[in-house]
Structure formats: C-alpha cells, structure tokens
PDB file of C-alpha atoms in Angstrom:
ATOM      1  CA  UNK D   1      22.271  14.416 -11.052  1.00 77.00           C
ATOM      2  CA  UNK D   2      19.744  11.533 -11.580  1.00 81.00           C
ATOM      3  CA  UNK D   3      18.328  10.852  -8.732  1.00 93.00           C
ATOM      4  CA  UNK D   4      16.056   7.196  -8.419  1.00 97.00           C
ATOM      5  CA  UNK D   5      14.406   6.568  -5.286  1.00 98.00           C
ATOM      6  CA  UNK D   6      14.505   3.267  -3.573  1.00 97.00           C
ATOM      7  CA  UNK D   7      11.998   3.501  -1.066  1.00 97.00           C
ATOM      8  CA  UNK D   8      11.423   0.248   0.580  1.00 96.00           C
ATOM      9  CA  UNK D   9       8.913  -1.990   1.210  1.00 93.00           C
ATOM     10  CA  UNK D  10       7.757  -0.777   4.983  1.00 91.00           C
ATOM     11  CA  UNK D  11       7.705   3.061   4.010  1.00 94.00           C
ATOM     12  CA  UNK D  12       5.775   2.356   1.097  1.00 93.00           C
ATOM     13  CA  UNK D  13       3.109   0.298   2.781  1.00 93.00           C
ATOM     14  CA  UNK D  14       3.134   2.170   6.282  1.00 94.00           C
ATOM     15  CA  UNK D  15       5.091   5.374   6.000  1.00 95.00           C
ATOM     16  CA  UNK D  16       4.711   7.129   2.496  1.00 95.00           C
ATOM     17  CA  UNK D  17       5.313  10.039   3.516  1.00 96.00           C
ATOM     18  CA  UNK D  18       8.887   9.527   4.525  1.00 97.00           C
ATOM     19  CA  UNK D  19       9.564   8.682   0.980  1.00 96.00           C
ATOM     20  CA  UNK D  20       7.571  12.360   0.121  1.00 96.00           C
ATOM     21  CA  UNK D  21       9.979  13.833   2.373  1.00 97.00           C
ATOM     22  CA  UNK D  22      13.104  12.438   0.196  1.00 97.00           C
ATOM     23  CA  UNK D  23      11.945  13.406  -3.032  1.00 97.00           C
ATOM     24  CA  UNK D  24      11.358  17.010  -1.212  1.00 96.00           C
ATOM     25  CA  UNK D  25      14.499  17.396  -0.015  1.00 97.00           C
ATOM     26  CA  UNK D  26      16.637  16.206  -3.102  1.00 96.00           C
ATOM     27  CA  UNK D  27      14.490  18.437  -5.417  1.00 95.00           C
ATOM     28  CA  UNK D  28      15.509  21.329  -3.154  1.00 95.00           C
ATOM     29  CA  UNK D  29      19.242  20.405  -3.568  1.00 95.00           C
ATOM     30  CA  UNK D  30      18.863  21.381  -7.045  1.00 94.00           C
ATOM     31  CA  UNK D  31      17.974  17.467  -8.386  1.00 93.00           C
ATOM     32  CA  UNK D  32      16.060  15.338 -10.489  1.00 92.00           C
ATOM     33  CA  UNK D  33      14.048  12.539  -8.214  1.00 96.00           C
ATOM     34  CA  UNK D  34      12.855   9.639 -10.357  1.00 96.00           C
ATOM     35  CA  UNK D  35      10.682   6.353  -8.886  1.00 96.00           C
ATOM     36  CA  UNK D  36      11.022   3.724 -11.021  1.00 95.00           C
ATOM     37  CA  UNK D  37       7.468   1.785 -10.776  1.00 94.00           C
ATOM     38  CA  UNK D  38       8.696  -1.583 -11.336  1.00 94.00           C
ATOM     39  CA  UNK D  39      10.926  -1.409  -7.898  1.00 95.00           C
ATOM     40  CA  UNK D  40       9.893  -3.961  -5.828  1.00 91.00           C
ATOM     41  CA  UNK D  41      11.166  -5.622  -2.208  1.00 95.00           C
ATOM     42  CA  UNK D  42      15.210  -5.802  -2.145  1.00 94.00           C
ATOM     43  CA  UNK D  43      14.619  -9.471  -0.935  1.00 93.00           C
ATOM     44  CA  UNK D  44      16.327  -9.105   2.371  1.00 92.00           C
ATOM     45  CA  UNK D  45      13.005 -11.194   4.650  1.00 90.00           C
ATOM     46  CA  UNK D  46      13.830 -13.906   1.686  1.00 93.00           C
ATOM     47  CA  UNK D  47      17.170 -14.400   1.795  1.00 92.00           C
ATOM     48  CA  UNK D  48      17.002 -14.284   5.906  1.00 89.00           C
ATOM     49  CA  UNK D  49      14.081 -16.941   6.256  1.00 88.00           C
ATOM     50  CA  UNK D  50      15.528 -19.323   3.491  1.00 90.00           C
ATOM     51  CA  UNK D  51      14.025 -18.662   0.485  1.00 93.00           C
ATOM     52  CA  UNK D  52      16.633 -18.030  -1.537  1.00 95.00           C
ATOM     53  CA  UNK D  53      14.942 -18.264  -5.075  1.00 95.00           C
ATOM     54  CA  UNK D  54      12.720 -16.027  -4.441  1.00 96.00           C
ATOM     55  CA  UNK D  55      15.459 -13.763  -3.080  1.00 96.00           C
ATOM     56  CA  UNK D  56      17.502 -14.166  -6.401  1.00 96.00           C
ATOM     57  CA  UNK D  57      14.251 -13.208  -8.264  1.00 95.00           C
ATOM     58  CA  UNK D  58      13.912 -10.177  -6.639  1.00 96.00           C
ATOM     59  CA  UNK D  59      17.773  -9.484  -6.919  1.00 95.00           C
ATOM     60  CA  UNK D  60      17.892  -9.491 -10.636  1.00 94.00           C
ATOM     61  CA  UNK D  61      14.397  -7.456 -10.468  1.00 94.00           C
ATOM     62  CA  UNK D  62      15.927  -4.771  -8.348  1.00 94.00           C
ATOM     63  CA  UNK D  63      19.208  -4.546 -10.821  1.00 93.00           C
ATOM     64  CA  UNK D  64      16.985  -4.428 -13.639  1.00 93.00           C
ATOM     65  CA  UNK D  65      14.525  -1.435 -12.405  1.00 94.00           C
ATOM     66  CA  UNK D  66      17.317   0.779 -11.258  1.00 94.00           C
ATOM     67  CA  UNK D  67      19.202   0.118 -13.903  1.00 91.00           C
ATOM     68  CA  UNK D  68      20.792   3.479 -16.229  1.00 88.00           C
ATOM     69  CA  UNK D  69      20.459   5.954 -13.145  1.00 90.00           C
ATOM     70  CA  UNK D  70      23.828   8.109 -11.488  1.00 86.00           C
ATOM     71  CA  UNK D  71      22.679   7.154  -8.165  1.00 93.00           C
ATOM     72  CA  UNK D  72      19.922   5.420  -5.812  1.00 97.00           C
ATOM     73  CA  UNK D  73      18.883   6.433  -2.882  1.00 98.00           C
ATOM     74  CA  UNK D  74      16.452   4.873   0.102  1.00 97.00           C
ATOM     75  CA  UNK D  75      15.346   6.132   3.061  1.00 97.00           C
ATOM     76  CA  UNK D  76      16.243   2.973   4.745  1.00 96.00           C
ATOM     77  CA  UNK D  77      19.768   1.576   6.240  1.00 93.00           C
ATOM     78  CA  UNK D  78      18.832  -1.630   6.461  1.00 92.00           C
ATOM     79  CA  UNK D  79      17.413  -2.288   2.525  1.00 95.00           C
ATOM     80  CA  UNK D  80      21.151  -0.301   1.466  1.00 94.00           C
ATOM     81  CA  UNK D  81      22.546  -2.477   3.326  1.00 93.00           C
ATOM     82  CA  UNK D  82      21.263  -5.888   2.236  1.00 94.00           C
ATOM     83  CA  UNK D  83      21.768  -4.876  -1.751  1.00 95.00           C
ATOM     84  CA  UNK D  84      25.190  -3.553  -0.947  1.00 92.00           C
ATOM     85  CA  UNK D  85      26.246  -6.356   0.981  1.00 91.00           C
ATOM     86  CA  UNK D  86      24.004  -9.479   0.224  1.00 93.00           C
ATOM     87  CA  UNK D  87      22.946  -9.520  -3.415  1.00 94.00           C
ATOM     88  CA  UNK D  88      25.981 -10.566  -4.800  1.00 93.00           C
ATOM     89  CA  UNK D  89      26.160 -13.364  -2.980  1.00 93.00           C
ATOM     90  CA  UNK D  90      22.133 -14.064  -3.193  1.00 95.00           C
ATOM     91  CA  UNK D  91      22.987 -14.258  -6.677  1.00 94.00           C
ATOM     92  CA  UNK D  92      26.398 -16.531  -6.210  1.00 93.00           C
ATOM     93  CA  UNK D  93      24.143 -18.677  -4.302  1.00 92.00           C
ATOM     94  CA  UNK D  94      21.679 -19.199  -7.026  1.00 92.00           C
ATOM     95  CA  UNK D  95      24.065 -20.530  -9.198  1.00 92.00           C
ATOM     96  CA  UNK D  96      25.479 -16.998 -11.463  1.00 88.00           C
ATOM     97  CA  UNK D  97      29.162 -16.880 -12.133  1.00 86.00           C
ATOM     98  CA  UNK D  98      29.177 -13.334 -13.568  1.00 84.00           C
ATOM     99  CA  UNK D  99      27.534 -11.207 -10.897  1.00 86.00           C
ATOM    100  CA  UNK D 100      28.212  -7.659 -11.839  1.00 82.00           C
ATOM    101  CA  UNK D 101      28.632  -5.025  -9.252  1.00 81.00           C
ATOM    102  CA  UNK D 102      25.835  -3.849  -6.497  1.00 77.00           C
ATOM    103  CA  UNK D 103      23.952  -1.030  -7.413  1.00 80.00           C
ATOM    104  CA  UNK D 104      25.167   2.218  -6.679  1.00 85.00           C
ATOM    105  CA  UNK D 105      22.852   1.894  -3.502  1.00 94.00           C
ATOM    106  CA  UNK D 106      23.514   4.793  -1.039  1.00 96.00           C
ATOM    107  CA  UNK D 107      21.254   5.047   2.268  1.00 97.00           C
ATOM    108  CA  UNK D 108      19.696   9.035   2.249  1.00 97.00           C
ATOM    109  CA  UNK D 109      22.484  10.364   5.156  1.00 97.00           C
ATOM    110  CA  UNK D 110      25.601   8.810   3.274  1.00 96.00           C
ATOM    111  CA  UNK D 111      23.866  10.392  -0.026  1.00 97.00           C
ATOM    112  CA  UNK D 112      24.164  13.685   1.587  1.00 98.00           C
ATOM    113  CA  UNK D 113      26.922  13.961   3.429  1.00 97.00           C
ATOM    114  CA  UNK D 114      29.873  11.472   1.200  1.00 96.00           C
ATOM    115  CA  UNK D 115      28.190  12.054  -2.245  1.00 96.00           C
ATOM    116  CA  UNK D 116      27.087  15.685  -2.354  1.00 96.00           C
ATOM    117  CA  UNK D 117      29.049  16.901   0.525  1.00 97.00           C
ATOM    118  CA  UNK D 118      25.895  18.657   2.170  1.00 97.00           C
ATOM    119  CA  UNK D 119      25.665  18.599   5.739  1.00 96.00           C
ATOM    120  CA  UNK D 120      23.443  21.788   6.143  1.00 97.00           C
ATOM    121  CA  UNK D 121      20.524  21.092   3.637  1.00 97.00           C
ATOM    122  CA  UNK D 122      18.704  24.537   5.173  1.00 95.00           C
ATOM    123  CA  UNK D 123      15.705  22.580   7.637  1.00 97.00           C
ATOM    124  CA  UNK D 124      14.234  23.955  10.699  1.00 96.00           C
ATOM    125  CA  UNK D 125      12.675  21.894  13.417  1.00 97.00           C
ATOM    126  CA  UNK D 126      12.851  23.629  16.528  1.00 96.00           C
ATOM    127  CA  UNK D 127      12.174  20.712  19.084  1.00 97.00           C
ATOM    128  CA  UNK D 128      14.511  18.580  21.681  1.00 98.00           C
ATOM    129  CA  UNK D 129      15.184  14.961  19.058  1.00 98.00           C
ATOM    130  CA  UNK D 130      17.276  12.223  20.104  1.00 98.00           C
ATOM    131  CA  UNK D 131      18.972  10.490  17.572  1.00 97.00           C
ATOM    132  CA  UNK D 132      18.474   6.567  18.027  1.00 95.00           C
ATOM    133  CA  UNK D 133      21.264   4.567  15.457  1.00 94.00           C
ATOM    134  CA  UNK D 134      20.088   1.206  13.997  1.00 92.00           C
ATOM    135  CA  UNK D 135      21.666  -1.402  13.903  1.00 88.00           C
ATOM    136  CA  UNK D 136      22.178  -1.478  10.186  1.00 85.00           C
ATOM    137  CA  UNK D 137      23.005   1.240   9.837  1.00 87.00           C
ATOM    138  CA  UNK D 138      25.680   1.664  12.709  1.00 83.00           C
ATOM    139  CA  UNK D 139      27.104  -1.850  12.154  1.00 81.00           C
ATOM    140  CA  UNK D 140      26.515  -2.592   8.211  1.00 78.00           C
ATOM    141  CA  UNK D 141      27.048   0.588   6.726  1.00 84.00           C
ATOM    142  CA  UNK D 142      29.236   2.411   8.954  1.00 83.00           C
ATOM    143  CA  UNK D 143      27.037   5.332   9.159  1.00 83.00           C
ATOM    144  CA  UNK D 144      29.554   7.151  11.767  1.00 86.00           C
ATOM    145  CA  UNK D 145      28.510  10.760  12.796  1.00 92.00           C
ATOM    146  CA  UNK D 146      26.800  11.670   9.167  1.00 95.00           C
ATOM    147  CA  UNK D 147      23.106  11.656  11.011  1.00 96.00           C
ATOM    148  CA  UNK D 148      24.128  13.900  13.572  1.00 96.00           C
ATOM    149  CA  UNK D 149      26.135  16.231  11.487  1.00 97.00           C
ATOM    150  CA  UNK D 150      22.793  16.599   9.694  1.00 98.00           C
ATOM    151  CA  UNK D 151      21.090  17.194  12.842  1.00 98.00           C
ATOM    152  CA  UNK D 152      23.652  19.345  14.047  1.00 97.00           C
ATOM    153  CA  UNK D 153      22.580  21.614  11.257  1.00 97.00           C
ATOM    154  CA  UNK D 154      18.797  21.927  11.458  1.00 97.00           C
ATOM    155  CA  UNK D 155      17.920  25.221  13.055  1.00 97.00           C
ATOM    156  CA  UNK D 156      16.120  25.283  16.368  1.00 96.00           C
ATOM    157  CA  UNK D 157      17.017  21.771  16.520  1.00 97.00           C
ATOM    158  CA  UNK D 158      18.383  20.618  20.231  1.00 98.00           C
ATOM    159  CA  UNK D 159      19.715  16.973  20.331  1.00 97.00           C
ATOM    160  CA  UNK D 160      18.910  15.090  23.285  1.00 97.00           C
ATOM    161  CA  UNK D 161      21.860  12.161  24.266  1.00 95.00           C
ATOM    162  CA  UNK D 162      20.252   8.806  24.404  1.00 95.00           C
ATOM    163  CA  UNK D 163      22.639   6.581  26.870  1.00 94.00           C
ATOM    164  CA  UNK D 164      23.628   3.404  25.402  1.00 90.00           C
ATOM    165  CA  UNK D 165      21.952   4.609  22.426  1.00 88.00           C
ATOM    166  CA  UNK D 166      23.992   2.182  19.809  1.00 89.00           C
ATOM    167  CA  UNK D 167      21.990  -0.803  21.873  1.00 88.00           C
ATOM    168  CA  UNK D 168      20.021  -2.653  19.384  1.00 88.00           C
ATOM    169  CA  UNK D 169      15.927  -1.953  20.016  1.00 84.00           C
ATOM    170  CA  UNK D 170      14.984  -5.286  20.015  1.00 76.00           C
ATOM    171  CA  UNK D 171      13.036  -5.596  16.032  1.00 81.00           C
ATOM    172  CA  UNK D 172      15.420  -6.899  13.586  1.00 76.00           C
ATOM    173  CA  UNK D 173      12.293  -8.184  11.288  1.00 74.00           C
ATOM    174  CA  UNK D 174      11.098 -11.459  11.673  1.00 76.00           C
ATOM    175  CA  UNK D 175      13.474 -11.856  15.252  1.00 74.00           C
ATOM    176  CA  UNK D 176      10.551  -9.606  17.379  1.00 66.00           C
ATOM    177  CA  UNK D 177       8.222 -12.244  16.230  1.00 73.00           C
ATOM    178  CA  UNK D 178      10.163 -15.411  16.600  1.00 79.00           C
ATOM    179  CA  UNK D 179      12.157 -14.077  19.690  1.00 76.00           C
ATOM    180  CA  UNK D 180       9.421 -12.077  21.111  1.00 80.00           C
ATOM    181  CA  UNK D 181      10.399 -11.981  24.994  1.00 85.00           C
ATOM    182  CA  UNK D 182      13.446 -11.208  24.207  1.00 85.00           C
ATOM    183  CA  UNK D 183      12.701  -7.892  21.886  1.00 78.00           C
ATOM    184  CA  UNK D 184      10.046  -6.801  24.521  1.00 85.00           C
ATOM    185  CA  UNK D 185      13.078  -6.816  27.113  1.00 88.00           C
ATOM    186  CA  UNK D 186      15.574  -5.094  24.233  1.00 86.00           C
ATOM    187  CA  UNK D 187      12.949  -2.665  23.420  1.00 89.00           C
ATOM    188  CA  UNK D 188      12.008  -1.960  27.283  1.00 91.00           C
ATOM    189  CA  UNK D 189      15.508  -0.673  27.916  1.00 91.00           C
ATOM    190  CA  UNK D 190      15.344   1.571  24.859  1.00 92.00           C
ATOM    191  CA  UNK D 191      12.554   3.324  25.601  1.00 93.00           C
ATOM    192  CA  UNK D 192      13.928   3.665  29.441  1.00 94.00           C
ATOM    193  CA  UNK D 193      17.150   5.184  27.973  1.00 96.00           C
ATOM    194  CA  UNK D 194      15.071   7.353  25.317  1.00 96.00           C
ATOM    195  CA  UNK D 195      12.659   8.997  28.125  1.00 95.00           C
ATOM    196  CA  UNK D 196      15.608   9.656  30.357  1.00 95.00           C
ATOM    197  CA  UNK D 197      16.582  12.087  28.071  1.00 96.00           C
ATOM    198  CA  UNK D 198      13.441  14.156  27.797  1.00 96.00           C
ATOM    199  CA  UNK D 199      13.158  14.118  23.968  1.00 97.00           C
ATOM    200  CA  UNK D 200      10.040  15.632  22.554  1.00 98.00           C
ATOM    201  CA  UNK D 201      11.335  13.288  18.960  1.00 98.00           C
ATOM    202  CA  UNK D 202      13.299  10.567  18.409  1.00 98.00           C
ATOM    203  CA  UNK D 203      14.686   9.941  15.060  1.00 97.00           C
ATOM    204  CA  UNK D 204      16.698   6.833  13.068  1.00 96.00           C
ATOM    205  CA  UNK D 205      17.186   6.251   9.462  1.00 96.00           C
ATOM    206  CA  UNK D 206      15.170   2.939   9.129  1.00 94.00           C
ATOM    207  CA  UNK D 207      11.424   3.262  10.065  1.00 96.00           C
ATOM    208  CA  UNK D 208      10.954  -0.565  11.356  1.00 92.00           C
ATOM    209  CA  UNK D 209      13.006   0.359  14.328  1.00 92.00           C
ATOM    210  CA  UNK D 210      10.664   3.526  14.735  1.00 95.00           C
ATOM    211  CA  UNK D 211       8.024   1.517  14.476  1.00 92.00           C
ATOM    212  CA  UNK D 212       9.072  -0.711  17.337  1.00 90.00           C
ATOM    213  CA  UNK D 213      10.010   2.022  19.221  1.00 94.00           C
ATOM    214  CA  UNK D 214       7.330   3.949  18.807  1.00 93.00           C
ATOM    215  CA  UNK D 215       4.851   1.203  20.156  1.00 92.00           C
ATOM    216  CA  UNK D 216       6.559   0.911  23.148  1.00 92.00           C
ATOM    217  CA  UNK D 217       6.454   4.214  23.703  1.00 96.00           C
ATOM    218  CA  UNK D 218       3.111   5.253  22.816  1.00 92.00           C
ATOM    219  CA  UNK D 219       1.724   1.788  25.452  1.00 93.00           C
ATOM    220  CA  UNK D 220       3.729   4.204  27.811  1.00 93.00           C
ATOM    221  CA  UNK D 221       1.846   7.238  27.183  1.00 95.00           C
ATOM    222  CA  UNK D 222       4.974   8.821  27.133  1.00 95.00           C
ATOM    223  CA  UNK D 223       4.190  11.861  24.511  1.00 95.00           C
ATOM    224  CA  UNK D 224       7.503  11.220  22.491  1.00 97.00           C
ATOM    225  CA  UNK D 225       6.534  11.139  18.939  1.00 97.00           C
ATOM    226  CA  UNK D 226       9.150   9.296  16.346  1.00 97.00           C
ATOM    227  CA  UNK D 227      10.056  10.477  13.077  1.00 97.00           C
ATOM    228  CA  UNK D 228      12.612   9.468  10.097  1.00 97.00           C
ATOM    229  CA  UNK D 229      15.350  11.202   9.774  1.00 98.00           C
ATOM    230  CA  UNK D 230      14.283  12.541   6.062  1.00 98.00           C
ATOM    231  CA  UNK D 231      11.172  14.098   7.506  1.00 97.00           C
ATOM    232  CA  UNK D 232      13.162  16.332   9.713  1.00 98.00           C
ATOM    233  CA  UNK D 233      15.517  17.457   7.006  1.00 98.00           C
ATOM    234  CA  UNK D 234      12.623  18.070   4.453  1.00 96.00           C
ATOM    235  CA  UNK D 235      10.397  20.101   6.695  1.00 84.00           C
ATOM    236  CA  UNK D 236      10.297  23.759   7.815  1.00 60.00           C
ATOM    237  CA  UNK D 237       9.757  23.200  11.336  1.00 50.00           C
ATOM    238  CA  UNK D 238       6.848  21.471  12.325  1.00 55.00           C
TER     239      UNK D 238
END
C-alpha cells in the first residue's frame, strides 16, 4: 500500500522526529511511506479564529497534495480530525456546491489497528507509560481502546492508569492563550492525576497536548518524560 504522510504543522516545526518514527514504523509493516512536499497546514487555527478564506485555501491545497494516494496518515488526532470533519464544510462555507469527499485521512492508531488490522507491530519499550487520550481524539474520532491495544502489545511495556484520564489538559490551541487561567487550572489537575500514577512516560496521539503537559510537568521537576505514541511503537526500547 501507498502510504502519504500527513504530518502536521506542530511536529514538523517542533517534533520531527515523531514524524521519523511513522515513516519507521510503516516501512517495517512491509509499506511504501511517501511525503508529499507541497503539504501544508490542514487549516484548522483558520477556520477556528475566523478566517475562513484562508482556511478554504488551504483546504483545496491539502486535497490537491494528497491527491492519487491509497491512504494518508498523520501522527496527529486533532489535524484527522479537522479534514475529516471540517473541510467539507470550510469549503460549503466558501461558497463550493460540489465538495467531493474528505480525504482518506486516518490518524496513525486507527491506521493500524481498523485499516491493517495490526495491533502488535513488534516494539519494545520496557518502562511504566500512562496513556493520556486527547480530546480529539477521544471525542472527534472515536479513538476507543485502539491506543491501548497498541500499548498492550509493546514488550516490557507496563501501563500506568491515569484517573480521570479522558479530562481535557487544558491546551486546545489558541484557548491556553486566550483562556489562560483557566488551562493552567485544567492542566494542574492533569499533571496531579498523571504523577499519582508513578509513570516514568506519558504518551497521547497529538503532540500539542504533550507539549502542554509536558511543561507543566517539567516546572514540577517531576522526571516524567512525554512521548507520542508513534515513537513508542517505532523504537526498540529506549
């Protein structure tokens, strides 16, 4: 299969090598991992804030660079989510009366688990890793158990319960800047909830929220390192 990687706009500017660690793992499930260069931002900060040209633009550009391939695939729940869900309608909004379909968009854990039927994709990673589930992922794609079935799988591996983990962490893009007390708070009782459970990692599918999370934990000296998802199914146990 024809893999093209979508990799998003934060893990290409702050976390490359979560993208590495997709194209890793699908070449070692026996596939072809293509990165179309003219990919650009799925529009999702644009069509939230009100710019909804722009977000058209970028719309049609997406289509247009992913267009001819079996599948697409981002490390990111959120991005999957917004061309799934909101580019239609972006589109709709601009003014097009023939939208065609969404991309075949699938976020990396739906990829593996509904498309290829691969829970077990052969990783090691013998640490204690809570499992944290974003909000986008959890609420707009239905993500369900695949993560942890994943997890389940990776040798050494023990998962660590967070309580209350489907509690949002407080980022949500442009909200932790325009609602700032109240993401401190959101992100406080996270990080209480993640350390009660002794984690040496904490995982998610969307690096923003590991971002955030990982900030709060690090002004805490806490130790707990975060990680995406992908990197702990690509590795070999470090």
């Amino acid at each position: 299969m024809r893999v093209a990687l979508f990799v998003a706009c934060f893990n290409d500017a702050l976390f490359p090598g979560t993208g590495r660690a997709v194209v890793r793992l699908l070449e070692r499930l026996g596939h072809e991992v293509a990165f179309p260069s003219a990919q650009t931002c799925c529009g999702q900060m644009h069509w939230t804030t009100g710019y909804h040209a722009e977000a058209a633009g970028l719309a049609r550009g997406f289509a247009a660079a992913f267009a001819g391939h079996d599948a697409i695939v981002t490390p990111s729940a959120s991005c999957a989510a917004t061309v799934r869900r909101d580019h239609a309608r972006i589109l709709r909004a601009a003014g097009e009366r023939d939208v065609p379909p969404a991309p075949p968009v699938h976020e990396l854990t739906e990829f593996l688990v509904d498309v290829l039927g691969v829970t077990d994709v052969g990783a090691s990673f013998p640490h204690r890793v809570a499992y944290h589930p974003t909000c986008h992922s959890a609420r707009a794609l239905g993500a369900g158990d695949r993560p942890l079935r994943l997890l389940r799988a990776v040798r050494g591996l023990e998962l660590a319960e967070i309580p209350a983990a489907d509690e949002c962490c407080g980022f949500g893009g442009t909200f932790a800047l325009k609602n700032a007390d109240v993401s401190v708070a959101l992100v406080a009782d996270k990080v209480r909830h993640i350390r009660s459970a002794a984690p040496d990692v904490v995982c998610a599918v969307d690096n923003s929220c590991l971002a955030h999370i990982g900030g709060a934990l690090s002004r805490q000296r806490s130790g707990v390192r975060v990680l995406h998802l992908a990197e702990i199914l690509a590795g070999d146990g470090a």
